[in-house]
Short mmCIF file of C-alpha atoms in Angstrom, two decimals:
data_model
loop_
_atom_site.label_atom_id
_atom_site.label_comp_id
_atom_site.label_asym_id
_atom_site.label_seq_id
_atom_site.Cartn_x
_atom_site.Cartn_y
_atom_site.Cartn_z
CA THR A 1129 -25.41 -32.15 -67.41
CA LEU A 1130 -27.32 -29.07 -66.26
CA LYS A 1131 -30.46 -31.11 -65.69
CA THR A 1132 -28.58 -33.70 -63.59
CA LEU A 1133 -26.90 -31.01 -61.51
CA SER A 1134 -30.16 -29.14 -60.99
CA GLU A 1135 -31.91 -32.30 -59.83
CA SER A 1136 -29.10 -33.08 -57.41
CA TRP A 1137 -29.23 -29.48 -56.12
CA LYS A 1138 -33.01 -29.62 -55.57
CA LYS A 1139 -32.63 -32.82 -53.56
CA GLY A 1140 -30.29 -30.99 -51.20
CA ASN A 1141 -27.14 -32.74 -52.38
CA ILE A 1142 -25.24 -29.48 -52.33
CA GLN A 1143 -21.77 -30.93 -51.83
CA GLU A 1144 -22.24 -33.47 -54.60
CA THR A 1145 -23.46 -30.73 -56.90
CA MET A 1146 -20.83 -28.12 -56.12
CA VAL A 1147 -17.78 -30.31 -56.71
CA PRO A 1148 -18.57 -30.93 -60.42
CA ILE A 1149 -19.62 -27.28 -60.83
CA SER A 1150 -16.30 -26.16 -59.35
CA GLN A 1151 -14.44 -28.26 -61.92
CA MET A 1152 -16.39 -27.15 -64.98
CA LYS A 1153 -14.64 -25.25 -67.70
CA ASP A 1154 -17.79 -24.47 -69.70
CA LEU A 1155 -18.82 -21.07 -68.35
CA GLY A 1156 -22.10 -21.23 -70.26
CA VAL A 1157 -23.21 -24.23 -68.20
CA VAL A 1158 -21.88 -22.67 -65.00
CA CYS A 1159 -23.71 -19.43 -65.78
CA ASP A 1160 -26.96 -21.28 -66.52
CA PHE A 1161 -26.65 -23.37 -63.36
CA PHE A 1162 -25.93 -20.40 -61.09
CA ASN A 1163 -28.73 -18.44 -62.71
CA HIS A 1164 -31.18 -21.28 -62.15
CA ALA A 1165 -30.05 -22.58 -58.77
CA PHE A 1166 -29.33 -19.30 -57.05
CA MET A 1167 -31.08 -16.44 -58.73
CA GLN A 1168 -34.44 -18.08 -59.34
CA ASN A 1169 -34.65 -20.00 -56.09
CA ASN A 1170 -33.67 -17.27 -53.62
CA VAL A 1171 -30.95 -19.26 -51.88
CA ASN A 1172 -30.25 -18.12 -48.34
CA LYS A 1173 -27.64 -18.84 -45.70
CA ASP A 1174 -29.82 -21.50 -44.09
CA TYR A 1175 -29.67 -23.54 -47.30
CA LEU A 1176 -26.12 -22.85 -48.41
CA LYS A 1177 -23.23 -22.59 -45.96
CA VAL A 1178 -19.99 -20.66 -46.39
CA GLU A 1179 -18.12 -23.97 -46.48
CA GLN A 1180 -20.04 -24.90 -49.60
CA CYS A 1181 -19.57 -21.51 -51.28
CA ILE A 1182 -15.81 -21.98 -51.18
CA TYR A 1183 -16.10 -24.62 -53.91
CA PHE A 1184 -17.47 -22.28 -56.54
CA LEU A 1185 -15.58 -19.05 -55.85
CA PRO A 1186 -13.15 -19.67 -58.74
CA ASN A 1187 -16.08 -20.04 -61.15
CA VAL A 1188 -17.60 -16.79 -59.92
CA VAL A 1189 -14.31 -15.04 -60.68
CA ASN A 1190 -14.24 -16.71 -64.10
CA LEU A 1191 -17.75 -15.45 -64.82
CA ILE A 1192 -16.78 -11.93 -63.82
CA ASN A 1193 -13.68 -12.07 -66.01
CA SER A 1194 -15.64 -13.40 -68.97
CA LYS A 1195 -15.91 -11.25 -72.06
CA TYR A 1196 -19.66 -11.87 -72.06
CA GLU A 1197 -21.87 -9.35 -70.29
CA THR A 1198 -24.39 -12.01 -69.22
CA SER A 1199 -21.67 -14.04 -67.51
CA PHE A 1200 -20.30 -10.91 -65.85
CA ARG A 1201 -23.74 -9.98 -64.52
CA VAL A 1202 -24.40 -13.48 -63.14
CA GLY A 1203 -20.98 -13.42 -61.45
CA ILE A 1204 -21.74 -10.05 -59.85
CA LYS A 1205 -25.18 -11.30 -58.73
CA MET A 1206 -23.46 -14.27 -57.09
CA VAL A 1207 -21.09 -11.90 -55.27
CA CYS A 1208 -24.08 -9.82 -54.10
CA MET A 1209 -25.94 -12.91 -52.92
CA MET A 1210 -22.98 -14.22 -50.95
CA PHE A 1211 -22.16 -10.81 -49.50
CA ASP A 1212 -25.78 -10.27 -48.43
CA CYS A 1213 -26.00 -13.74 -46.88
CA TYR A 1214 -22.68 -13.95 -45.07
CA SER A 1215 -21.04 -10.58 -44.49
CA ASP A 1216 -22.73 -9.92 -41.13
CA SER A 1217 -21.89 -13.28 -39.61
CA ILE A 1218 -18.33 -13.24 -40.98
CA GLU A 1219 -17.72 -9.70 -39.75
CA SER A 1220 -19.12 -10.55 -36.33
CA ALA A 1221 -16.91 -13.63 -36.04
CA PHE A 1222 -13.79 -11.61 -36.87
CA LYS A 1223 -14.78 -8.74 -34.58
CA ASN A 1224 -15.41 -11.07 -31.64
CA LYS A 1225 -12.69 -13.55 -32.61
CA ASN A 1226 -15.32 -16.20 -32.20
CA PHE A 1227 -15.08 -19.08 -34.68
CA SER A 1228 -16.68 -22.47 -34.12
CA SER A 1229 -13.54 -24.17 -35.43
CA GLU A 1230 -10.23 -23.49 -37.12
CA LYS A 1231 -11.80 -24.68 -40.40
CA THR A 1232 -14.57 -22.08 -40.04
CA LYS A 1233 -11.98 -19.36 -39.52
CA GLU A 1234 -10.12 -20.60 -42.60
CA ASN A 1235 -13.30 -20.55 -44.71
CA TYR A 1236 -14.31 -17.12 -43.46
CA THR A 1237 -10.84 -15.86 -44.31
CA LYS A 1238 -11.22 -17.27 -47.82
CA MET A 1239 -14.50 -15.41 -48.21
CA VAL A 1240 -12.96 -12.13 -47.01
CA ASN A 1241 -10.07 -12.61 -49.44
CA PHE A 1242 -12.55 -13.38 -52.22
CA PHE A 1243 -14.52 -10.19 -51.58
CA GLU A 1244 -11.28 -8.22 -51.46
CA GLU A 1245 -10.20 -9.78 -54.76
CA ILE A 1246 -13.47 -8.67 -56.35
CA THR A 1247 -12.90 -5.06 -55.20
CA LYS A 1248 -9.57 -5.10 -57.05
CA ASN A 1249 -10.70 -7.03 -60.11
CA GLU A 1250 -9.72 -5.23 -63.34
CA ARG A 1251 -12.92 -6.19 -65.16
CA VAL A 1252 -15.01 -4.82 -62.29
CA LEU A 1253 -12.95 -1.66 -61.94
CA GLY A 1254 -13.06 -1.19 -65.71
CA ARG A 1255 -16.81 -0.62 -65.53
CA ASP A 1256 -18.31 2.83 -65.64
CA LEU A 1257 -18.98 3.02 -61.91
CA GLU A 1258 -20.51 6.47 -62.29
CA LYS A 1259 -23.32 4.87 -64.28
CA ASP A 1260 -23.49 1.65 -62.29
CA LYS A 1261 -24.22 3.06 -58.83
CA ASN A 1262 -25.28 -0.32 -57.44
CA LEU A 1263 -21.97 -1.93 -58.32
CA SER A 1264 -20.10 1.09 -57.00
CA ALA A 1265 -21.98 0.92 -53.68
CA LEU A 1266 -21.34 -2.84 -53.42
CA LEU A 1267 -17.62 -2.32 -53.94
CA ASP A 1268 -17.54 0.36 -51.24
CA GLU A 1269 -19.39 -1.92 -48.81
CA MET A 1270 -17.04 -4.81 -49.56
CA ARG A 1271 -13.95 -2.63 -49.05
CA ASP A 1272 -15.24 -1.50 -45.65
CA PHE A 1273 -16.15 -5.08 -44.74
CA CYS A 1274 -12.67 -6.36 -45.65
CA LYS A 1275 -10.96 -3.65 -43.61
CA LYS A 1276 -13.07 -4.48 -40.56
CA CYS A 1277 -12.39 -8.19 -40.88
CA LYS A 1278 -8.65 -7.75 -41.31
CA LYS A 1279 -8.17 -5.54 -38.21
#
């Protein structure tokens, strides 16, 4: 399964890859796929669009809520990757009220809500944020981002 999905991903069939990933219940496979497809291949916003990210947001939350540290870390790395790639363009669109379509506005709103959900996630907040300064800084950035977008 992972091999088939990875091959489809490499061929640029993002939509066809993300739908099965979004429906997977095996977090081990999801974790391995995300780790391979995103972390090792330096995905950027030119390759992956916000519209495509929407499909796997539930799995990112599931990874973060997992009892396994590896899954949690991959989930947080996915959040960082998406925040780094899209926060500027999303914030700008909300600030200027400039969306290319109603669907874009809907997807951007979903991303803002996702980031806000992460800042309130019990598993995330249960971490020792004094020791994990990077996570603490990310949460602060995401809170500020969400406030700006929801003005």
